[in-house]
PDB file of C-alpha atoms in Angstrom:
ATOM      1  CA  MET A   1     -15.523 -21.789   9.924  1.00  0.00           C
ATOM      2  CA  ILE A   2     -14.494 -18.516   8.151  1.00  0.00           C
ATOM      3  CA  ASP A   3     -17.547 -16.785   6.241  1.00  0.00           C
ATOM      4  CA  PHE A   4     -15.656 -15.199   3.103  1.00  0.00           C
ATOM      5  CA  THR A   5     -18.063 -12.977   1.971  1.00  0.00           C
ATOM      6  CA  LYS A   6     -17.760 -10.733   4.543  1.00  0.00           C
ATOM      7  CA  THR A   7     -13.924 -10.964   4.876  1.00  0.00           C
ATOM      8  CA  ALA A   8     -11.566  -8.430   3.146  1.00  0.00           C
ATOM      9  CA  PHE A   9      -7.676  -9.067   2.199  1.00  0.00           C
ATOM     10  CA  ILE A  10      -5.711  -5.942   2.227  1.00  0.00           C
ATOM     11  CA  PHE A  11      -2.131  -5.044   1.778  1.00  0.00           C
ATOM     12  CA  PRO A  12       0.490  -3.037   2.603  1.00  0.00           C
ATOM     13  CA  GLY A  13       2.675  -0.643   1.336  1.00  0.00           C
ATOM     14  CA  GLN A  14       5.846   1.032   1.789  1.00  0.00           C
ATOM     15  CA  ASP A  15       7.380   1.633   5.493  1.00  0.00           C
ATOM     16  CA  SER A  16       6.052  -2.552   6.425  1.00  0.00           C
ATOM     17  CA  GLN A  17       8.775  -3.859   5.248  1.00  0.00           C
ATOM     18  CA  ALA A  18      11.684  -5.191   7.257  1.00  0.00           C
ATOM     19  CA  VAL A  19      15.288  -7.744   6.431  1.00  0.00           C
ATOM     20  CA  GLY A  20      13.454 -10.716   6.273  1.00  0.00           C
ATOM     21  CA  MET A  21      10.469 -10.309   5.288  1.00  0.00           C
ATOM     22  CA  GLY A  22       8.626 -13.711   3.127  1.00  0.00           C
ATOM     23  CA  LYS A  23      12.031 -15.832   3.702  1.00  0.00           C
ATOM     24  CA  ASP A  24       9.889 -18.431   6.540  1.00  0.00           C
ATOM     25  CA  ILE A  25       6.790 -18.194   3.811  1.00  0.00           C
ATOM     26  CA  PHE A  26      10.214 -19.012   0.424  1.00  0.00           C
ATOM     27  CA  ASP A  27      11.881 -21.152   3.073  1.00  0.00           C
ATOM     28  CA  ALA A  28       8.470 -24.214   3.483  1.00  0.00           C
ATOM     29  CA  TYR A  29       6.238 -23.354  -0.283  1.00  0.00           C
ATOM     30  CA  PRO A  30       7.847 -23.998  -3.373  1.00  0.00           C
ATOM     31  CA  ILE A  31       5.372 -21.374  -4.739  1.00  0.00           C
ATOM     32  CA  ALA A  32       6.564 -19.157  -2.851  1.00  0.00           C
ATOM     33  CA  ARG A  33      10.317 -19.721  -4.002  1.00  0.00           C
ATOM     34  CA  GLU A  34       9.410 -19.545  -6.899  1.00  0.00           C
ATOM     35  CA  THR A  35       7.269 -16.580  -7.226  1.00  0.00           C
ATOM     36  CA  ILE A  36      10.530 -14.260  -5.547  1.00  0.00           C
ATOM     37  CA  GLN A  37      12.876 -16.054  -7.630  1.00  0.00           C
ATOM     38  CA  GLN A  38      10.858 -14.757 -10.649  1.00  0.00           C
ATOM     39  CA  ALA A  39      10.845 -11.918  -9.736  1.00  0.00           C
ATOM     40  CA  ASP A  40      14.867 -11.718  -9.331  1.00  0.00           C
ATOM     41  CA  ASP A  41      14.960 -12.345 -12.554  1.00  0.00           C
ATOM     42  CA  ILE A  42      11.932 -10.375 -13.884  1.00  0.00           C
ATOM     43  CA  MET A  43      14.304  -7.578 -12.311  1.00  0.00           C
ATOM     44  CA  GLY A  44      17.752  -8.650 -13.150  1.00  0.00           C
ATOM     45  CA  ILE A  45      18.941  -7.972 -10.001  1.00  0.00           C
ATOM     46  CA  HIS A  46      18.740 -10.460  -6.538  1.00  0.00           C
ATOM     47  CA  LEU A  47      15.746  -8.115  -5.099  1.00  0.00           C
ATOM     48  CA  SER A  48      15.143 -12.058  -2.547  1.00  0.00           C
ATOM     49  CA  LYS A  49      18.678 -10.752  -1.217  1.00  0.00           C
ATOM     50  CA  MET A  50      17.722  -7.244  -0.200  1.00  0.00           C
ATOM     51  CA  MET A  51      15.259  -8.721   1.067  1.00  0.00           C
ATOM     52  CA  PHE A  52      16.394 -11.361   3.391  1.00  0.00           C
ATOM     53  CA  GLU A  53      19.480 -10.481   3.638  1.00  0.00           C
ATOM     54  CA  GLY A  54      20.223  -6.107   2.864  1.00  0.00           C
ATOM     55  CA  SER A  55      20.530  -3.692   4.986  1.00  0.00           C
ATOM     56  CA  GLU A  56      17.120  -1.747   5.962  1.00  0.00           C
ATOM     57  CA  ASP A  57      18.789   1.923   3.763  1.00  0.00           C
ATOM     58  CA  VAL A  58      19.092  -1.284   0.786  1.00  0.00           C
ATOM     59  CA  LEU A  59      15.353  -1.718   1.521  1.00  0.00           C
ATOM     60  CA  GLY A  60      14.566   1.527   2.470  1.00  0.00           C
ATOM     61  CA  ASP A  61      15.521   3.127  -0.929  1.00  0.00           C
ATOM     62  CA  THR A  62      12.147   3.292  -2.742  1.00  0.00           C
ATOM     63  CA  ALA A  63      13.522   1.965  -5.466  1.00  0.00           C
ATOM     64  CA  ILE A  64      13.762  -1.582  -4.069  1.00  0.00           C
ATOM     65  CA  THR A  65      10.917  -1.165  -1.289  1.00  0.00           C
ATOM     66  CA  GLN A  66       7.930  -1.141  -3.885  1.00  0.00           C
ATOM     67  CA  PRO A  67       9.431  -4.494  -5.586  1.00  0.00           C
ATOM     68  CA  ALA A  68       9.867  -5.732  -2.490  1.00  0.00           C
ATOM     69  CA  MET A  69       6.779  -5.006  -0.642  1.00  0.00           C
ATOM     70  CA  TYR A  70       5.051  -6.107  -4.161  1.00  0.00           C
ATOM     71  CA  VAL A  71       7.060  -9.385  -3.975  1.00  0.00           C
ATOM     72  CA  CYS A  72       6.439 -10.693  -0.330  1.00  0.00           C
ATOM     73  CA  GLY A  73       2.464 -10.155  -0.738  1.00  0.00           C
ATOM     74  CA  MET A  74       2.329 -12.017  -3.587  1.00  0.00           C
ATOM     75  CA  ALA A  75       4.624 -14.826  -2.162  1.00  0.00           C
ATOM     76  CA  VAL A  76       2.110 -14.664   0.913  1.00  0.00           C
ATOM     77  CA  TYR A  77      -0.872 -14.694  -1.113  1.00  0.00           C
ATOM     78  CA  LEU A  78       0.198 -17.675  -2.919  1.00  0.00           C
ATOM     79  CA  ALA A  79       1.862 -19.459   0.125  1.00  0.00           C
ATOM     80  CA  LEU A  80      -2.630 -18.649   1.605  1.00  0.00           C
ATOM     81  CA  LYS A  81      -4.423 -20.206  -2.080  1.00  0.00           C
ATOM     82  CA  GLN A  82      -2.293 -23.115  -1.751  1.00  0.00           C
ATOM     83  CA  GLU A  83      -3.805 -24.097   1.791  1.00  0.00           C
ATOM     84  CA  MET A  84      -6.424 -22.633   1.375  1.00  0.00           C
ATOM     85  CA  PRO A  85      -8.101 -23.099  -2.071  1.00  0.00           C
ATOM     86  CA  ASP A  86     -11.457 -21.424  -1.404  1.00  0.00           C
ATOM     87  CA  ALA A  87     -10.714 -18.515   0.459  1.00  0.00           C
ATOM     88  CA  ILE A  88     -12.078 -15.766  -1.963  1.00  0.00           C
ATOM     89  CA  PRO A  89     -12.490 -12.524  -0.287  1.00  0.00           C
ATOM     90  CA  ALA A  90     -15.683 -10.434  -1.293  1.00  0.00           C
ATOM     91  CA  PHE A  91     -13.243  -7.314  -1.765  1.00  0.00           C
ATOM     92  CA  VAL A  92      -9.044  -6.939  -1.778  1.00  0.00           C
ATOM     93  CA  ALA A  93      -7.346  -3.312  -1.472  1.00  0.00           C
ATOM     94  CA  GLY A  94      -4.080  -1.343  -0.738  1.00  0.00           C
ATOM     95  CA  HIS A  95      -2.821   1.060   0.870  1.00  0.00           C
ATOM     96  CA  SER A  96      -0.730   2.690  -2.092  1.00  0.00           C
ATOM     97  CA  LEU A  97       1.545   0.290  -3.189  1.00  0.00           C
ATOM     98  CA  GLY A  98      -0.068  -1.752  -1.779  1.00  0.00           C
ATOM     99  CA  GLU A  99      -2.858  -1.595  -4.243  1.00  0.00           C
ATOM    100  CA  PHE A 100      -0.721  -3.343  -6.919  1.00  0.00           C
ATOM    101  CA  THR A 101      -0.899  -6.063  -5.021  1.00  0.00           C
ATOM    102  CA  ALA A 102      -4.307  -5.730  -4.563  1.00  0.00           C
ATOM    103  CA  LEU A 103      -5.312  -5.759  -8.636  1.00  0.00           C
ATOM    104  CA  THR A 104      -3.179  -8.608  -8.685  1.00  0.00           C
ATOM    105  CA  VAL A 105      -4.979 -11.171  -6.469  1.00  0.00           C
ATOM    106  CA  ALA A 106      -8.275  -9.945  -8.222  1.00  0.00           C
ATOM    107  CA  GLY A 107      -6.923 -10.970 -11.763  1.00  0.00           C
ATOM    108  CA  ALA A 108      -6.808  -7.072 -13.283  1.00  0.00           C
ATOM    109  CA  LEU A 109      -2.847  -6.775 -13.368  1.00  0.00           C
ATOM    110  CA  SER A 110      -0.409 -10.072 -13.988  1.00  0.00           C
ATOM    111  CA  TYR A 111       2.371 -11.473 -11.230  1.00  0.00           C
ATOM    112  CA  GLU A 112       4.915 -10.337 -14.332  1.00  0.00           C
ATOM    113  CA  ASP A 113       3.294  -7.117 -15.543  1.00  0.00           C
ATOM    114  CA  GLY A 114       3.796  -5.914 -11.582  1.00  0.00           C
ATOM    115  CA  VAL A 115       6.534  -7.180 -11.089  1.00  0.00           C
ATOM    116  CA  LYS A 116       7.161  -4.614 -13.819  1.00  0.00           C
ATOM    117  CA  LEU A 117       5.591  -1.724 -12.919  1.00  0.00           C
ATOM    118  CA  VAL A 118       6.633  -1.268  -9.215  1.00  0.00           C
ATOM    119  CA  GLN A 119      10.310  -1.067 -10.292  1.00  0.00           C
ATOM    120  CA  THR A 120       9.205   1.140 -12.397  1.00  0.00           C
ATOM    121  CA  ARG A 121       6.844   3.347 -10.812  1.00  0.00           C
ATOM    122  CA  GLY A 122       9.392   2.963  -7.533  1.00  0.00           C
ATOM    123  CA  GLN A 123      12.274   4.061  -9.115  1.00  0.00           C
ATOM    124  CA  LEU A 124       9.884   7.073 -11.248  1.00  0.00           C
ATOM    125  CA  MET A 125       9.139   8.117  -7.842  1.00  0.00           C
ATOM    126  CA  LYS A 126      12.938   8.042  -6.861  1.00  0.00           C
ATOM    127  CA  ASP A 127      13.282  10.044  -9.072  1.00  0.00           C
ATOM    128  CA  ALA A 128      11.312  13.030  -9.245  1.00  0.00           C
ATOM    129  CA  GLY A 129      12.542  13.086  -5.149  1.00  0.00           C
ATOM    130  CA  GLU A 130      15.804  14.217  -5.994  1.00  0.00           C
ATOM    131  CA  LYS A 131      15.052  16.670  -9.451  1.00  0.00           C
ATOM    132  CA  HIS A 132      11.992  18.336  -6.691  1.00  0.00           C
ATOM    133  CA  PRO A 133      12.681  17.748  -3.465  1.00  0.00           C
ATOM    134  CA  GLY A 134       9.992  17.477  -0.484  1.00  0.00           C
ATOM    135  CA  GLY A 135       9.049  15.713   2.877  1.00  0.00           C
ATOM    136  CA  MET A 136       6.304  14.323   4.428  1.00  0.00           C
ATOM    137  CA  ALA A 137       4.905  15.106   8.033  1.00  0.00           C
ATOM    138  CA  ALA A 138       2.228  12.864  10.208  1.00  0.00           C
ATOM    139  CA  ILE A 139       0.099  14.500  12.177  1.00  0.00           C
ATOM    140  CA  LEU A 140      -1.733  12.836  14.928  1.00  0.00           C
ATOM    141  CA  ALA A 141      -4.678  13.170  17.551  1.00  0.00           C
ATOM    142  CA  LEU A 142      -6.484  15.896  14.600  1.00  0.00           C
ATOM    143  CA  ASP A 143      -9.626  15.591  13.442  1.00  0.00           C
ATOM    144  CA  ILE A 144      -9.352  14.935   8.678  1.00  0.00           C
ATOM    145  CA  ASP A 145     -11.593  18.749   8.469  1.00  0.00           C
ATOM    146  CA  ALA A 146      -8.975  20.853  11.016  1.00  0.00           C
ATOM    147  CA  VAL A 147      -6.068  18.643   8.777  1.00  0.00           C
ATOM    148  CA  GLU A 148      -7.336  20.117   5.795  1.00  0.00           C
ATOM    149  CA  VAL A 149      -8.160  23.629   6.306  1.00  0.00           C
ATOM    150  CA  VAL A 150      -4.288  23.179   7.548  1.00  0.00           C
ATOM    151  CA  VAL A 151      -2.850  22.401   4.244  1.00  0.00           C
ATOM    152  CA  LYS A 152      -4.941  25.342   2.264  1.00  0.00           C
ATOM    153  CA  GLN A 153      -3.959  28.392   4.909  1.00  0.00           C
ATOM    154  CA  ALA A 154      -0.054  26.495   4.406  1.00  0.00           C
ATOM    155  CA  SER A 155      -0.501  26.908   0.706  1.00  0.00           C
ATOM    156  CA  GLU A 156      -2.096  30.127   0.379  1.00  0.00           C
ATOM    157  CA  GLN A 157       0.298  31.887   2.911  1.00  0.00           C
ATOM    158  CA  SER A 158       3.298  30.036   2.003  1.00  0.00           C
ATOM    159  CA  GLY A 159       3.089  30.114  -2.287  1.00  0.00           C
ATOM    160  CA  GLY A 160       4.485  26.008  -2.043  1.00  0.00           C
ATOM    161  CA  ILE A 161       2.722  22.452  -2.174  1.00  0.00           C
ATOM    162  CA  VAL A 162       1.399  20.891   0.788  1.00  0.00           C
ATOM    163  CA  VAL A 163      -1.815  18.260   0.741  1.00  0.00           C
ATOM    164  CA  ILE A 164      -3.209  15.437   2.594  1.00  0.00           C
ATOM    165  CA  ALA A 165      -1.522  12.080   1.191  1.00  0.00           C
ATOM    166  CA  ASN A 166      -1.950   9.597   3.444  1.00  0.00           C
ATOM    167  CA  ASP A 167      -6.051   9.316   5.612  1.00  0.00           C
ATOM    168  CA  ASN A 168      -4.762   6.900   7.392  1.00  0.00           C
ATOM    169  CA  CYS A 169      -7.959   6.614  10.008  1.00  0.00           C
ATOM    170  CA  PRO A 170      -9.185   8.947  12.495  1.00  0.00           C
ATOM    171  CA  GLY A 171      -6.384  10.328  14.294  1.00  0.00           C
ATOM    172  CA  GLN A 172      -2.736  10.064  11.761  1.00  0.00           C
ATOM    173  CA  VAL A 173      -2.888  11.830   8.530  1.00  0.00           C
ATOM    174  CA  VAL A 174       0.330  12.515   6.760  1.00  0.00           C
ATOM    175  CA  ILE A 175      -0.157  14.753   4.890  1.00  0.00           C
ATOM    176  CA  SER A 176       3.178  16.225   1.961  1.00  0.00           C
ATOM    177  CA  GLY A 177       4.262  18.620   0.223  1.00  0.00           C
ATOM    178  CA  ASP A 178       7.733  21.089  -0.474  1.00  0.00           C
ATOM    179  CA  LYS A 179       9.466  21.990   2.925  1.00  0.00           C
ATOM    180  CA  ALA A 180       9.162  25.185   3.233  1.00  0.00           C
ATOM    181  CA  ALA A 181       4.478  25.014   3.217  1.00  0.00           C
ATOM    182  CA  LEU A 182       5.549  21.515   5.122  1.00  0.00           C
ATOM    183  CA  ASP A 183       7.008  23.209   7.762  1.00  0.00           C
ATOM    184  CA  LEU A 184       4.533  26.397   8.226  1.00  0.00           C
ATOM    185  CA  ALA A 185       1.256  23.150   7.260  1.00  0.00           C
ATOM    186  CA  ILE A 186       3.149  21.589  11.416  1.00  0.00           C
ATOM    187  CA  GLU A 187       3.013  24.426  12.902  1.00  0.00           C
ATOM    188  CA  LEU A 188      -0.928  25.492  11.640  1.00  0.00           C
ATOM    189  CA  ALA A 189      -1.779  22.134  12.886  1.00  0.00           C
ATOM    190  CA  LYS A 190       0.490  22.653  16.472  1.00  0.00           C
ATOM    191  CA  GLU A 191      -1.748  25.834  17.228  1.00  0.00           C
ATOM    192  CA  ALA A 192      -5.155  23.401  15.304  1.00  0.00           C
ATOM    193  CA  GLY A 193      -4.652  21.164  18.604  1.00  0.00           C
ATOM    194  CA  ALA A 194      -2.634  18.333  17.492  1.00  0.00           C
ATOM    195  CA  ARG A 195      -0.783  15.804  19.487  1.00  0.00           C
ATOM    196  CA  ARG A 196       1.325  15.397  17.020  1.00  0.00           C
ATOM    197  CA  ALA A 197       2.802  17.367  14.230  1.00  0.00           C
ATOM    198  CA  MET A 198       6.239  15.560  12.436  1.00  0.00           C
ATOM    199  CA  PRO A 199       8.757  15.989  10.078  1.00  0.00           C
ATOM    200  CA  LEU A 200       9.410  12.151   8.294  1.00  0.00           C
ATOM    201  CA  ASP A 201      12.498  10.612   7.720  1.00  0.00           C
ATOM    202  CA  VAL A 202      12.218  10.868   3.915  1.00  0.00           C
ATOM    203  CA  SER A 203      12.717  13.049   1.117  1.00  0.00           C
ATOM    204  CA  VAL A 204      10.572  11.686  -0.745  1.00  0.00           C
ATOM    205  CA  ALA A 205       6.974  13.587  -1.518  1.00  0.00           C
ATOM    206  CA  THR A 206       4.268  10.878  -2.749  1.00  0.00           C
ATOM    207  CA  HIS A 207       1.037  11.380  -3.240  1.00  0.00           C
ATOM    208  CA  SER A 208       1.218  14.802  -4.083  1.00  0.00           C
ATOM    209  CA  PRO A 209       2.001  16.486  -7.054  1.00  0.00           C
ATOM    210  CA  LEU A 210       5.600  16.622  -7.242  1.00  0.00           C
ATOM    211  CA  MET A 211       5.135  12.934  -8.389  1.00  0.00           C
ATOM    212  CA  ASN A 212       4.160  14.894 -11.174  1.00  0.00           C
ATOM    213  CA  PRO A 213       7.527  14.914 -13.167  1.00  0.00           C
ATOM    214  CA  ALA A 214       6.898  10.420 -13.320  1.00  0.00           C
ATOM    215  CA  LYS A 215       3.294  10.322 -13.755  1.00  0.00           C
ATOM    216  CA  GLU A 216       3.304  10.584 -17.997  1.00  0.00           C
ATOM    217  CA  GLN A 217       6.259   7.789 -17.838  1.00  0.00           C
ATOM    218  CA  PHE A 218       4.302   6.574 -15.343  1.00  0.00           C
ATOM    219  CA  ILE A 219       1.637   6.313 -17.048  1.00  0.00           C
ATOM    220  CA  GLU A 220       3.751   4.946 -20.480  1.00  0.00           C
ATOM    221  CA  ALA A 221       4.180   1.833 -18.418  1.00  0.00           C
ATOM    222  CA  LEU A 222       0.434   1.234 -17.323  1.00  0.00           C
ATOM    223  CA  ASN A 223      -0.602   1.313 -20.290  1.00  0.00           C
ATOM    224  CA  ALA A 224       2.486  -1.574 -21.470  1.00  0.00           C
ATOM    225  CA  ALA A 225       0.560  -3.460 -19.205  1.00  0.00           C
ATOM    226  CA  GLY A 226      -2.072  -5.645 -19.289  1.00  0.00           C
ATOM    227  CA  ILE A 227      -5.185  -4.208 -17.001  1.00  0.00           C
ATOM    228  CA  SER A 228      -7.960  -6.311 -17.466  1.00  0.00           C
ATOM    229  CA  ASN A 229     -11.317  -6.225 -14.773  1.00  0.00           C
ATOM    230  CA  ALA A 230     -11.003  -7.632 -12.125  1.00  0.00           C
ATOM    231  CA  GLN A 231     -12.468 -10.910 -10.346  1.00  0.00           C
ATOM    232  CA  ILE A 232     -12.547  -9.575  -7.071  1.00  0.00           C
ATOM    233  CA  PRO A 233     -14.087  -5.571  -6.604  1.00  0.00           C
ATOM    234  CA  VAL A 234     -11.061  -3.439  -5.487  1.00  0.00           C
ATOM    235  CA  VAL A 235     -11.165  -0.519  -3.061  1.00  0.00           C
ATOM    236  CA  GLN A 236      -8.937   1.547  -5.188  1.00  0.00           C
ATOM    237  CA  ASN A 237      -7.289   4.640  -2.987  1.00  0.00           C
ATOM    238  CA  VAL A 238      -8.495   7.423  -5.081  1.00  0.00           C
ATOM    239  CA  CYS A 239     -12.494   7.249  -4.458  1.00  0.00           C
ATOM    240  CA  ALA A 240     -12.517   4.851  -1.832  1.00  0.00           C
ATOM    241  CA  CYS A 241     -15.315   2.458  -4.392  1.00  0.00           C
ATOM    242  CA  ALA A 242     -15.293  -0.806  -4.962  1.00  0.00           C
ATOM    243  CA  VAL A 243     -14.124  -1.034  -9.213  1.00  0.00           C
ATOM    244  CA  THR A 244     -14.424  -4.028 -11.098  1.00  0.00           C
ATOM    245  CA  ASP A 245     -13.662  -2.176 -14.378  1.00  0.00           C
ATOM    246  CA  ALA A 246     -10.630  -1.713 -17.141  1.00  0.00           C
ATOM    247  CA  GLN A 247     -10.921   1.375 -17.908  1.00  0.00           C
ATOM    248  CA  ILE A 248     -11.309   2.525 -14.591  1.00  0.00           C
ATOM    249  CA  LEU A 249      -9.342   0.535 -12.490  1.00  0.00           C
ATOM    250  CA  ARG A 250      -6.598   1.862 -15.114  1.00  0.00           C
ATOM    251  CA  THR A 251      -7.603   5.804 -14.098  1.00  0.00           C
ATOM    252  CA  ASN A 252      -7.755   5.561 -10.964  1.00  0.00           C
ATOM    253  CA  LEU A 253      -3.824   3.891 -11.251  1.00  0.00           C
ATOM    254  CA  GLU A 254      -2.580   7.024 -13.396  1.00  0.00           C
ATOM    255  CA  LYS A 255      -4.817   9.630 -10.105  1.00  0.00           C
ATOM    256  CA  GLN A 256      -3.244   8.153  -7.211  1.00  0.00           C
ATOM    257  CA  LEU A 257       0.538   8.990  -8.054  1.00  0.00           C
ATOM    258  CA  VAL A 258      -0.850  12.359  -6.782  1.00  0.00           C
ATOM    259  CA  SER A 259      -3.552  11.747  -4.800  1.00  0.00           C
ATOM    260  CA  SER A 260      -4.373  10.749  -1.935  1.00  0.00           C
ATOM    261  CA  VAL A 261      -4.376   7.664  -0.345  1.00  0.00           C
ATOM    262  CA  ARG A 262      -8.259   7.318   0.618  1.00  0.00           C
ATOM    263  CA  TRP A 263      -7.502   4.252   3.393  1.00  0.00           C
ATOM    264  CA  THR A 264      -9.616   5.334   6.185  1.00  0.00           C
ATOM    265  CA  PRO A 265     -12.769   5.663   3.407  1.00  0.00           C
ATOM    266  CA  SER A 266     -12.221   2.578   2.279  1.00  0.00           C
ATOM    267  CA  ILE A 267     -12.368   1.140   5.694  1.00  0.00           C
ATOM    268  CA  GLU A 268     -15.375   1.718   5.770  1.00  0.00           C
ATOM    269  CA  MET A 269     -17.511   1.466   2.946  1.00  0.00           C
ATOM    270  CA  MET A 270     -16.301  -2.106   3.168  1.00  0.00           C
ATOM    271  CA  ILE A 271     -17.364  -2.305   7.190  1.00  0.00           C
ATOM    272  CA  ALA A 272     -20.612  -0.920   5.458  1.00  0.00           C
ATOM    273  CA  GLN A 273     -20.774  -3.491   2.514  1.00  0.00           C
ATOM    274  CA  GLY A 274     -21.302  -5.734   5.514  1.00  0.00           C
ATOM    275  CA  VAL A 275     -17.075  -6.675   5.682  1.00  0.00           C
ATOM    276  CA  ASP A 276     -16.739  -7.539   9.451  1.00  0.00           C
ATOM    277  CA  LEU A 277     -13.136  -8.968   8.968  1.00  0.00           C
ATOM    278  CA  PHE A 278      -9.606  -8.354   7.350  1.00  0.00           C
ATOM    279  CA  VAL A 279      -7.298 -10.151   7.029  1.00  0.00           C
ATOM    280  CA  GLU A 280      -3.634  -7.836   6.179  1.00  0.00           C
ATOM    281  CA  ILE A 281      -1.185  -9.914   4.181  1.00  0.00           C
ATOM    282  CA  GLY A 282       2.434  -9.162   3.780  1.00  0.00           C
ATOM    283  CA  SER A 283       4.465  -7.640   5.660  1.00  0.00           C
ATOM    284  CA  LYS A 284       4.467  -6.833   9.476  1.00  0.00           C
ATOM    285  CA  ASN A 285       0.593  -5.587  10.745  1.00  0.00           C
ATOM    286  CA  VAL A 286       0.236  -2.094  10.450  1.00  0.00           C
ATOM    287  CA  LEU A 287      -3.180  -2.482   8.417  1.00  0.00           C
ATOM    288  CA  THR A 288      -4.453  -4.012  11.034  1.00  0.00           C
ATOM    289  CA  GLY A 289      -3.180  -1.729  13.368  1.00  0.00           C
ATOM    290  CA  LEU A 290      -4.946   1.190  12.021  1.00  0.00           C
ATOM    291  CA  LEU A 291      -8.368  -0.695  11.988  1.00  0.00           C
ATOM    292  CA  ARG A 292      -8.470  -0.965  15.131  1.00  0.00           C
ATOM    293  CA  ARG A 293      -8.362   2.676  15.190  1.00  0.00           C
ATOM    294  CA  ILE A 294     -10.916   3.207  12.601  1.00  0.00           C
ATOM    295  CA  ASN A 295     -13.413   0.882  13.982  1.00  0.00           C
ATOM    296  CA  ARG A 296     -12.433  -1.762  17.391  1.00  0.00           C
ATOM    297  CA  ASP A 297     -15.807  -3.797  15.983  1.00  0.00           C
ATOM    298  CA  LYS A 298     -14.017  -5.464  13.627  1.00  0.00           C
ATOM    299  CA  ILE A 299     -11.955  -8.417  13.453  1.00  0.00           C
ATOM    300  CA  GLY A 300      -8.032  -7.878  12.059  1.00  0.00           C
ATOM    301  CA  VAL A 301      -5.076 -10.442  11.466  1.00  0.00           C
ATOM    302  CA  ASN A 302      -1.572 -10.141   9.682  1.00  0.00           C
ATOM    303  CA  ILE A 303      -0.587 -13.017   7.773  1.00  0.00           C
ATOM    304  CA  GLN A 304       3.277 -13.097   6.739  1.00  0.00           C
ATOM    305  CA  ASP A 305       5.046 -15.980   7.841  1.00  0.00           C
ATOM    306  CA  THR A 306       4.102 -19.238   7.908  1.00  0.00           C
ATOM    307  CA  SER A 307       3.349 -19.598  12.264  1.00  0.00           C
ATOM    308  CA  THR A 308       0.419 -17.013  11.234  1.00  0.00           C
ATOM    309  CA  LEU A 309      -0.850 -18.545   8.043  1.00  0.00           C
ATOM    310  CA  SER A 310      -1.273 -21.662  10.586  1.00  0.00           C
ATOM    311  CA  ASN A 311      -3.079 -19.535  13.190  1.00  0.00           C
ATOM    312  CA  PHE A 312      -4.882 -18.226  10.061  1.00  0.00           C
ATOM    313  CA  MET A 313      -5.839 -21.222   8.740  1.00  0.00           C
ATOM    314  CA  ALA A 314      -7.115 -23.431  12.517  1.00  0.00           C
ATOM    315  CA  SER A 315      -9.412 -20.562  13.183  1.00  0.00           C
ATOM    316  CA  ASN A 316     -11.455 -21.728   9.684  1.00  0.00           C
ATOM    317  CA  THR A 317     -11.518 -25.208  11.480  1.00  0.00           C
TER     318      THR A 317
END
């Protein structure tokens, strides 16, 4: 039997999208179907068609990706909850965008407000990227402290902006900023011993000060959404700490848009609190892969369709 007092539910963010995501659950579970169709109605677009039949280019547009990932995660979670009503984890957490799914699962954010909020977030980030183009790069096999030195040097020498966007796992750090500073940071990372330092195929410098133009309007949208105290502790990206208080949750969300995703310390914090099973809910298994790099002794499983849900249920017998 699964001990849910030693379990965390984790939710992926952008770059875990895939055409067809959620379709299997949509077909099998009326509650998932209602959830996805509700998002279509709220957004006023056929998001479900884009998720199930759209092109990778359409689904890869951040204004579409963000609500699609949120909606898929909630649909899969509600199917799990229908099958296992007593599955209440010790913590929930989400990577970047996935934090909004975690908040809804924790009872801190309604589904309707969540759909509106991630739709707004995606569009604002897209607009900010068009106004202030930037980029991101993955730095492999260089520890976080060394990357901190690299981005500091690159910012100072270029006069531009480059920061750590994602501390994904030991040996995998993503940096974000304007082109000149980013290019210099890539070269400095290679000189510092990185096995690879490569630009990513994005034009939006997420989790960096280049997102500041989106921040004010996002805060307005956040204020319009009802954030409540969480019923399950949410381990937030900004602080890598467990939060239930509504005001602190809101304050950390305001910062998240321009701050680093501290995923490695978030996972380590939950492990320190006794978590030994991490259940990734949503498209693909990116976070399960990162867990293996953070701590191979802990178990990670992914639930994204009826097959993986059935396997998870079987493990609880």
